[in-house]
mmCIF file of C-alpha atoms and ligand atoms in Angstrom:
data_model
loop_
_atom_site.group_PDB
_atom_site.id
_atom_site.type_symbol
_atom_site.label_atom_id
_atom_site.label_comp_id
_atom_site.label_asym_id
_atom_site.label_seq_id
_atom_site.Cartn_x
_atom_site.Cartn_y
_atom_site.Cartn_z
ATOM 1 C CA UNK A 1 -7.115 0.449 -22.108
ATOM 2 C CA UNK A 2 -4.106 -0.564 -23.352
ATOM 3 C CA UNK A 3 -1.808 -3.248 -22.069
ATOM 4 C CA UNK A 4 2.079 -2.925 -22.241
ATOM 5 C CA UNK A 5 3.474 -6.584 -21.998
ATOM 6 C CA UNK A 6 7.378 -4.699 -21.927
ATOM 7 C CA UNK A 7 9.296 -1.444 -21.780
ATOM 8 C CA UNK A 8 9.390 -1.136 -25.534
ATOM 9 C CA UNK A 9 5.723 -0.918 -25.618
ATOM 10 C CA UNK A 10 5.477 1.369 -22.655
ATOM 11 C CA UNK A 11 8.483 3.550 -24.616
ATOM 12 C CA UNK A 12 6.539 3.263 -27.655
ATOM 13 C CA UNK A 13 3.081 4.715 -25.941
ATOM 14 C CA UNK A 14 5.099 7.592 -24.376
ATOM 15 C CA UNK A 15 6.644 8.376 -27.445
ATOM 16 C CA UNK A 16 3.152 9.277 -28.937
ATOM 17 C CA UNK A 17 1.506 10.567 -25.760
ATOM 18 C CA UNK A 18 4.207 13.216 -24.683
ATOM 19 C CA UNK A 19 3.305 15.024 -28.420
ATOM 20 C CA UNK A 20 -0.234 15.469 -27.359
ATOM 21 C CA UNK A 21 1.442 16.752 -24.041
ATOM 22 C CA UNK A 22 -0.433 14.684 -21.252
ATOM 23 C CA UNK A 23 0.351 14.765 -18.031
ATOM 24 C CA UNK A 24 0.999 11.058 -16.467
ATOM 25 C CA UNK A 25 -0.391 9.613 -13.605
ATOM 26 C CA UNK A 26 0.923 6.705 -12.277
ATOM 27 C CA UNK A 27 -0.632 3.570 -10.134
ATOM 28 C CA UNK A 28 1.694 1.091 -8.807
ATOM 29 C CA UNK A 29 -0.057 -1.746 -7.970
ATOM 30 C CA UNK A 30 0.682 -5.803 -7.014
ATOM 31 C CA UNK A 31 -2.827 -6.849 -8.837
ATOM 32 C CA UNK A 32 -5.710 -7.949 -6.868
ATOM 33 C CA UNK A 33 -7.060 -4.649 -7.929
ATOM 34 C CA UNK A 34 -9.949 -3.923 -5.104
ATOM 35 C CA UNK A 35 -11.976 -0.473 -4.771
ATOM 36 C CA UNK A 36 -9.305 1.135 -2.943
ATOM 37 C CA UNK A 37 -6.830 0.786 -6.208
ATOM 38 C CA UNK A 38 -9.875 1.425 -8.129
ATOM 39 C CA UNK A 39 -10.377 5.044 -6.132
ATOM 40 C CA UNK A 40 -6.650 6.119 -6.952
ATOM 41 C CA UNK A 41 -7.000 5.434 -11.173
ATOM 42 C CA UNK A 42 -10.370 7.274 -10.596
ATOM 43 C CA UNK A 43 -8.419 10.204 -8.790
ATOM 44 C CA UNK A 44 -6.181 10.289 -11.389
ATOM 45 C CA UNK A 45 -8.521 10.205 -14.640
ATOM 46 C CA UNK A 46 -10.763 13.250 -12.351
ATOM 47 C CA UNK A 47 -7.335 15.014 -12.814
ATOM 48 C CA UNK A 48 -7.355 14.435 -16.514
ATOM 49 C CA UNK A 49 -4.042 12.941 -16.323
ATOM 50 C CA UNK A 50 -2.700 9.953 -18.405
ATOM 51 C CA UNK A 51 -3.849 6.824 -16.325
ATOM 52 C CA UNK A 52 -1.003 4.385 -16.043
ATOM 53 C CA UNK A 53 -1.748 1.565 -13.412
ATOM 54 C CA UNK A 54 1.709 -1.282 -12.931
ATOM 55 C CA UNK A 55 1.150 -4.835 -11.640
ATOM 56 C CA UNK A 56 4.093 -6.008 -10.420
ATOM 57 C CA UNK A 57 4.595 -8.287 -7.605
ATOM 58 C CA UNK A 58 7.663 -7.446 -6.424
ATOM 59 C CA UNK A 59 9.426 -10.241 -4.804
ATOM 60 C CA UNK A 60 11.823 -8.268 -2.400
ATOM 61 C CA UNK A 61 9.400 -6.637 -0.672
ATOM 62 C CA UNK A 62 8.282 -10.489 0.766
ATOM 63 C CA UNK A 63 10.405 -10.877 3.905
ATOM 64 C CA UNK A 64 8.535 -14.396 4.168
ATOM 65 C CA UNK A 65 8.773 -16.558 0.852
ATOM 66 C CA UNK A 66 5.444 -18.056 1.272
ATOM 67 C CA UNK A 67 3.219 -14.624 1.663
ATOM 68 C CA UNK A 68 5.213 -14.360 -1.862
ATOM 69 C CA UNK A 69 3.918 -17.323 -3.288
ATOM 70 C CA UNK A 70 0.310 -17.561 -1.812
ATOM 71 C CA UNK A 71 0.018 -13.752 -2.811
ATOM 72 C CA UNK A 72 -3.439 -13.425 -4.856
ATOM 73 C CA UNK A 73 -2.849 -12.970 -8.449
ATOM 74 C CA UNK A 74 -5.967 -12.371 -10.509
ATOM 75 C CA UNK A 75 -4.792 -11.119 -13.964
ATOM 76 C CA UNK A 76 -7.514 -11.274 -15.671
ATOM 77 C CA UNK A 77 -10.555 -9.870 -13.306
ATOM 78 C CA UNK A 78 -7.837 -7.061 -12.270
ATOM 79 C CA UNK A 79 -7.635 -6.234 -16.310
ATOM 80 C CA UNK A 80 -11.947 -5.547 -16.338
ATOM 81 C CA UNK A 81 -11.725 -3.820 -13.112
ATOM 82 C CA UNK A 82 -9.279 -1.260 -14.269
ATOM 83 C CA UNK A 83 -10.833 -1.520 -17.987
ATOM 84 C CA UNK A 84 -14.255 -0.666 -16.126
ATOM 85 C CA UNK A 85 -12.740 3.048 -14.482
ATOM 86 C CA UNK A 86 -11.263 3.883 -17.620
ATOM 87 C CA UNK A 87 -7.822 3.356 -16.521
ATOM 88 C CA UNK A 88 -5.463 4.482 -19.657
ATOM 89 C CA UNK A 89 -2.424 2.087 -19.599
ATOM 90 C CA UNK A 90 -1.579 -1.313 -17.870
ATOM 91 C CA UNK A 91 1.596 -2.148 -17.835
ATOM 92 C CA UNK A 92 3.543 -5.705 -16.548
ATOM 93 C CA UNK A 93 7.112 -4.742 -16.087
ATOM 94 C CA UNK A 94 9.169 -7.795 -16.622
ATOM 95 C CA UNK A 95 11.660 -9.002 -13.622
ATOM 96 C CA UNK A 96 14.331 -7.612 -15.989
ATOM 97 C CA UNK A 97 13.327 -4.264 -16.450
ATOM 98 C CA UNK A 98 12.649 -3.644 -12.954
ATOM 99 C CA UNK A 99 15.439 -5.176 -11.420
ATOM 100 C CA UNK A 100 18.438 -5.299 -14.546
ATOM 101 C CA UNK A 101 21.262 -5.860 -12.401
ATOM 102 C CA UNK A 102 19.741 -8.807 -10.538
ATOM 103 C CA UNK A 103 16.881 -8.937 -7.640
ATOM 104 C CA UNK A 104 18.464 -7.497 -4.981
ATOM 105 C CA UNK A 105 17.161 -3.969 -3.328
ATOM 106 C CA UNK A 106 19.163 -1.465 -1.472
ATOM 107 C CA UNK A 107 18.598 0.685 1.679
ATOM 108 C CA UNK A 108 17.831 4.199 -0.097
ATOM 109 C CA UNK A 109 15.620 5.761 2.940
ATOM 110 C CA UNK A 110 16.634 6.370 6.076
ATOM 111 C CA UNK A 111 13.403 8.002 7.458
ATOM 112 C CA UNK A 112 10.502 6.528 9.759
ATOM 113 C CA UNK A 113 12.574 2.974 9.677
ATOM 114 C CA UNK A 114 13.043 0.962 12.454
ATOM 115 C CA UNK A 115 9.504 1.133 13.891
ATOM 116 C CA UNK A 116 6.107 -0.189 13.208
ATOM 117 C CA UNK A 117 6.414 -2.577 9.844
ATOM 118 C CA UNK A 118 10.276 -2.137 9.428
ATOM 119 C CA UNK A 119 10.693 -3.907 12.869
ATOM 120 C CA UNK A 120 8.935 -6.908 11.919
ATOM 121 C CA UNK A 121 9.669 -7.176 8.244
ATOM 122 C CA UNK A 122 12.981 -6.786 7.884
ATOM 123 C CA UNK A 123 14.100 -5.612 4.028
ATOM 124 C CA UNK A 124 10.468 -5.058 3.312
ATOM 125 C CA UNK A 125 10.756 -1.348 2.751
ATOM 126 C CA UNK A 126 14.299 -1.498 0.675
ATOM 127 C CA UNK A 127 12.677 -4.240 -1.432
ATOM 128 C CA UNK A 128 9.602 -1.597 -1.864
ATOM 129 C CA UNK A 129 11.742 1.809 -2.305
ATOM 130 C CA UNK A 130 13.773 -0.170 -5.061
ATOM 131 C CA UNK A 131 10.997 -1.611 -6.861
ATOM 132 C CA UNK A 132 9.050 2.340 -6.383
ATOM 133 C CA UNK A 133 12.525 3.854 -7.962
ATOM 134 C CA UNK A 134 12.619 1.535 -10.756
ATOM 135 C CA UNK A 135 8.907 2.159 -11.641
ATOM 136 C CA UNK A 136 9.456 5.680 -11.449
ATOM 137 C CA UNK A 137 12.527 6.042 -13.624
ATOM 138 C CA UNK A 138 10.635 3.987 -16.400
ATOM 139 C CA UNK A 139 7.698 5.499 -16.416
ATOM 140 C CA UNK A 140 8.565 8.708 -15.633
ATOM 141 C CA UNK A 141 5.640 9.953 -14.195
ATOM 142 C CA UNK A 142 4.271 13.325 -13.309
ATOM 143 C CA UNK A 143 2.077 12.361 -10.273
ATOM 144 C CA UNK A 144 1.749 9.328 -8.538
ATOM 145 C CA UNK A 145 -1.072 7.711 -6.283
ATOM 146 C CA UNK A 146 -0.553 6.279 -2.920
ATOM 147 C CA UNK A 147 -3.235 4.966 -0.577
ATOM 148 C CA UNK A 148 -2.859 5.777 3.311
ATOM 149 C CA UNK A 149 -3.617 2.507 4.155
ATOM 150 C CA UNK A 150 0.201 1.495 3.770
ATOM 151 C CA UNK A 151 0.915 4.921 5.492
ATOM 152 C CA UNK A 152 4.674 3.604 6.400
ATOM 153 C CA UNK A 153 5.230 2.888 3.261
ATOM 154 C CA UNK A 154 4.036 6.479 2.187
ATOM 155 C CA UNK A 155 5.899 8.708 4.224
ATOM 156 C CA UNK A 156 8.825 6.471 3.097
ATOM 157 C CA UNK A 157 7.994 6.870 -0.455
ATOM 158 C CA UNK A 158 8.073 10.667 0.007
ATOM 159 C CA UNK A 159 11.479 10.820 1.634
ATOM 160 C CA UNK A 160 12.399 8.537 -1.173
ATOM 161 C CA UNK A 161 11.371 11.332 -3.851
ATOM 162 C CA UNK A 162 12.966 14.106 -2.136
ATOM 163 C CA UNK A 163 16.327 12.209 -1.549
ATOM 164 C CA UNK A 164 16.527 11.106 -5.534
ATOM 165 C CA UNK A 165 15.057 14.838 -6.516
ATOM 166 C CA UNK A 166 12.334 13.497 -8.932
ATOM 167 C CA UNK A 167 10.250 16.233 -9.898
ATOM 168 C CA UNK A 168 7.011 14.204 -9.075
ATOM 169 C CA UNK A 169 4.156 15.015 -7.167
ATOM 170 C CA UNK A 170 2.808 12.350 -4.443
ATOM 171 C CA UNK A 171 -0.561 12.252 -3.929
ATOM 172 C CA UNK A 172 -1.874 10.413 -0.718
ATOM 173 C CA UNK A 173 -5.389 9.288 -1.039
ATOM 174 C CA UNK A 174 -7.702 8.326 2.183
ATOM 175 C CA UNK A 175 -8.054 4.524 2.259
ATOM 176 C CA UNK A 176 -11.400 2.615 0.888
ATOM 177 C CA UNK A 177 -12.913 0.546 3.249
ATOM 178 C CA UNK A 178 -15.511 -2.080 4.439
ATOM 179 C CA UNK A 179 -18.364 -2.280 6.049
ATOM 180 C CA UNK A 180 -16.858 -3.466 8.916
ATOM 181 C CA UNK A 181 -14.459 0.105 9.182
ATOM 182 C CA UNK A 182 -11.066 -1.457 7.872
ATOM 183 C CA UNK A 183 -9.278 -0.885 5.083
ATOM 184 C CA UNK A 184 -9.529 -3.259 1.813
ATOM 185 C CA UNK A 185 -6.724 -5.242 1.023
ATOM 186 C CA UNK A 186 -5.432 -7.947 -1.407
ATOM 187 C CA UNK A 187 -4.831 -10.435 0.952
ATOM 188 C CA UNK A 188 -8.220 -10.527 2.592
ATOM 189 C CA UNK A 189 -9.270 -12.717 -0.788
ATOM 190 C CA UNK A 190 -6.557 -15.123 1.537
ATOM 191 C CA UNK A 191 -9.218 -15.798 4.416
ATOM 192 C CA UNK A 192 -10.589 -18.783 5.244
ATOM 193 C CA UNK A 193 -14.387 -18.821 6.696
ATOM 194 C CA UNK A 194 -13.441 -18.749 10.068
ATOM 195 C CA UNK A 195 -10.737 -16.126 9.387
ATOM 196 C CA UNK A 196 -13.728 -13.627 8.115
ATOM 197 C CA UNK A 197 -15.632 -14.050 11.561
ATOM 198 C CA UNK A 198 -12.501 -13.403 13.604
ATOM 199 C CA UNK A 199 -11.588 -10.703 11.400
ATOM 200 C CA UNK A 200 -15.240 -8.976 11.719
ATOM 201 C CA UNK A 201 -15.276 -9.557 15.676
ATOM 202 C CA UNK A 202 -12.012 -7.789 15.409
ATOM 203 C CA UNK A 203 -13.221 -4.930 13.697
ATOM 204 C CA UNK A 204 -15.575 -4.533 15.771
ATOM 205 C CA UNK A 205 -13.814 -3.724 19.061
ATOM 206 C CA UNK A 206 -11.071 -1.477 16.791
ATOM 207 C CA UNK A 207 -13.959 0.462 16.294
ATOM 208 C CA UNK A 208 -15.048 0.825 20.047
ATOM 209 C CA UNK A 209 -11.646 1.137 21.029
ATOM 210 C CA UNK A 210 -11.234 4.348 18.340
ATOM 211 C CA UNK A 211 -14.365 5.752 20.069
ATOM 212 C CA UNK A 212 -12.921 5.197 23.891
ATOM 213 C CA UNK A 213 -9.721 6.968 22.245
ATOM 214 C CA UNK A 214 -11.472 9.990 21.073
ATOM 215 C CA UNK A 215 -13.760 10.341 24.146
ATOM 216 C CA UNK A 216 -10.389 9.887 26.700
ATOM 217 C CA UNK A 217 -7.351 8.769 25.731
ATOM 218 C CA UNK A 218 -5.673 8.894 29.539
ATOM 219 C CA UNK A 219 -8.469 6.058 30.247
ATOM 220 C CA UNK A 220 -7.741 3.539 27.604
ATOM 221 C CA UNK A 221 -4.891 0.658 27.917
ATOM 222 C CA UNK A 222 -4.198 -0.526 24.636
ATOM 223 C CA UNK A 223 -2.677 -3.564 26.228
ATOM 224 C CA UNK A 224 -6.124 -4.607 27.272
ATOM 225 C CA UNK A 225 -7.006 -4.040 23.751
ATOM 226 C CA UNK A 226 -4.339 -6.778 22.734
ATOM 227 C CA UNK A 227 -5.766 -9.305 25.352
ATOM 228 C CA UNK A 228 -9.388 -8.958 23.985
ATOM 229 C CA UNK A 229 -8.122 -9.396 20.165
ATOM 230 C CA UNK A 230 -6.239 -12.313 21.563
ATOM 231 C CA UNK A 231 -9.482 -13.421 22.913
ATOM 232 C CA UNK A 232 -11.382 -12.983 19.604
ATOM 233 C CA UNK A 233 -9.358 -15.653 17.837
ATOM 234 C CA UNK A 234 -6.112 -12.775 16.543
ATOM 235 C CA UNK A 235 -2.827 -15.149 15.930
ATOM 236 C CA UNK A 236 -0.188 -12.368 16.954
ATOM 237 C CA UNK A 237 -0.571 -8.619 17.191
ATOM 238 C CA UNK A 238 2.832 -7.037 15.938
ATOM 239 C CA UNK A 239 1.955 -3.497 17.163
ATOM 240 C CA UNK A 240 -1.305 -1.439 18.527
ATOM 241 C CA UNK A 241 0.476 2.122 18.498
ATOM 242 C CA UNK A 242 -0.379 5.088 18.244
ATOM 243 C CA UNK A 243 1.985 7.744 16.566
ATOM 244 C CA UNK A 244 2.007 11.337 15.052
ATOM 245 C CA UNK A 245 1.174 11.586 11.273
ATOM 246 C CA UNK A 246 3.574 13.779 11.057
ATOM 247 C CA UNK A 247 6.866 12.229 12.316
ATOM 248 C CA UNK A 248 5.490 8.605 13.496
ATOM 249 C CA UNK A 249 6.996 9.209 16.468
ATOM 250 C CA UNK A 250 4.993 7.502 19.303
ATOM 251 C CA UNK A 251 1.597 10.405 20.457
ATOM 252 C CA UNK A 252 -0.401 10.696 23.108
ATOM 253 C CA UNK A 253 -2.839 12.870 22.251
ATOM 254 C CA UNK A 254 -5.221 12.520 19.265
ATOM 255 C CA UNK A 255 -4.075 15.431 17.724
ATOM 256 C CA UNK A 256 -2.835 14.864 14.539
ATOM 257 C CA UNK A 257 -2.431 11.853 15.592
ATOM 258 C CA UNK A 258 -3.120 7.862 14.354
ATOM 259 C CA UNK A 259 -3.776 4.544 15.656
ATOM 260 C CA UNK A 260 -1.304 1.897 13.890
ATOM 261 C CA UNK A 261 -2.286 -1.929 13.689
ATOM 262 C CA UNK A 262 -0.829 -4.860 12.436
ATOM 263 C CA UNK A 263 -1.996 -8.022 13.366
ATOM 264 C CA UNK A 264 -2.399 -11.700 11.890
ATOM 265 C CA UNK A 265 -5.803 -12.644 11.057
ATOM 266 C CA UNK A 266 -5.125 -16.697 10.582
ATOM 267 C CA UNK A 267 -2.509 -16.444 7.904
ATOM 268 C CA UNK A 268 -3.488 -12.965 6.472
ATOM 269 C CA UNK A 269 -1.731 -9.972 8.265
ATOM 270 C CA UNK A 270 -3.605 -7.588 8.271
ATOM 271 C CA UNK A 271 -2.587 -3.695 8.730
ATOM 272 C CA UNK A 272 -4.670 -0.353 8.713
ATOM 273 C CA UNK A 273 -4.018 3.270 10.696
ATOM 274 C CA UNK A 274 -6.929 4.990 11.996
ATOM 275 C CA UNK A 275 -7.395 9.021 12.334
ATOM 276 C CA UNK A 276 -8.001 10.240 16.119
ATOM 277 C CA UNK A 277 -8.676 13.568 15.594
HETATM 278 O O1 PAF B 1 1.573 -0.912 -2.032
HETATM 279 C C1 PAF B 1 1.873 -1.750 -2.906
HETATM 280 O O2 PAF B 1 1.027 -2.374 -3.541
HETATM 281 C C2 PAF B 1 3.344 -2.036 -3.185
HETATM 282 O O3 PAF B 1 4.088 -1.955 -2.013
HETATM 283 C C3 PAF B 1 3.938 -1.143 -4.279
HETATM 284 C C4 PAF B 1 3.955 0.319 -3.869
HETATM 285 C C5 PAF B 1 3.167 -1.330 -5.569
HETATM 286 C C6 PAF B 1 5.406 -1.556 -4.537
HETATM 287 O O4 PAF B 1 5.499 -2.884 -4.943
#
């Protein structure tokens, strides 16, 4: 694997790769590689395409300065996971190349905002659709790899790509996850002890409450549901919704339909969407 410390190395790579006509698939990534980043580079290299993961951690997309700065970052273990799938390319963009005329992000999309994670992180999704843009336009991809886990952020993404008319190809891949049912994520490497029993009690009763959806959704109060969480040691519950996958607008019926939640697990929010049909 080969590791691109700037965007003359990454020009330099492309320079030799486009001859031998390889198709590129990128992997935009904040480190703290887990399976579920793992699962898109392995996607990618199943395609045969040009495996080019990014760690960047992008500091607009922190509405709260303090989830910046206790944000994992694992360098070195992330370079032998991705070394260990065969990943192609790892690049670090520098602050400069992804943001040259200062860090500041602007509101591109105006799609599926307003609701879910845009209401309680405000700027989050500019900061992420102008660190996405500047990604793509230097890497100029041909696919890129998404997990649903962030599915906000996804659906955003793809209005982003349509609006700017890049001529890449989004791939949305299902979300790896634990034991427990819920989808990994960087920051659970935040929890304390105490934080992983709440957070497995919690996981528990999603689960039953996904069942009690499927079997009747006219029976279930998912207001209830927030009082039991409560009761299982959750901090704050942003949202329990559930929405079409389509449109996000707000569903009820399972059909093609998703149950959102965000909650705080101690200090760790965590977030995940759950098919109902
Ligand atoms: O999902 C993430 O890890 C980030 O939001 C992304 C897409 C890499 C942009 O910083």
């Amino acid at each position: 694997m080969q590791i691109l410390r700037n965007r003359k190395e990454l020009d330099h790579l492309f320079a030799r790769m486009r001859k031998k006509d390889l198709q590129v698939g990128l992997i935009p990534t904040m480190g703290s590689i887990h399976e579920g980043h793992l699962s898109l580079v392995k996607k990618s290299t199943q395609n045969k395409f040009f495996s080019l993961a990014t760690i960047y951690i992008n500091p607009t997309q922190f509405n709260d300065k303090e989830d910046y700065l206790h944000y994992p970052r694992e360098e070195e273990k992330d370079i032998e996971k991705l070394r260990a799938v065969n990943c192609d390319a790892l690049y670090f963009p520098t602050q400069e190349e992804m943001y040259p005329k200062g860090l500041k992000s602007k509101k591109t999309v105006d799609e599926f905002r307003n609701i879910l994670c845009d209401k309680f992180r405000p700027g989050h999704f500019d900061g992420v659709t102008t660190v996405v843009e500047s990604l793509l336009r230097t890497t100029h991809p041909d696919h890129v790899f998404f997990g649903e886990k962030d599915f906000q952020q996804l659906k955003i993404i793809q209005s982003l790509c349509q609006r700017l008319k890049l001529n890449i190809e989004i791939h949305a891949c299902p979300s790896v996850r634990l034991r427990n049912g819920i989808s990994l994520s960087s920051r659970f490497n935040n929890f304390s002890e105490n934080d992983r029993k709440v957070f497995d009690k919690c996981a528990y009763q999603i689960n039953l409450l996904i069942t009690k959806l499927k079997n009747d959704i006219d029976a279930v109060s998912l207001s209830d549901f927030k009082s039991i969480l409560k009761q299982r040691g959750v901090k704050k519950i942003d949202y329990t919704e559930i929405r079409d996958e389509e449109n996000l607008s707000f569903s009820n019926t399972c059909n093609k339909s998703r149950l959102f939640i965000a909650m705080y697990v101690g200090d760790v929010r965590v977030i995940d969407n759950f098919i109902l049909y």
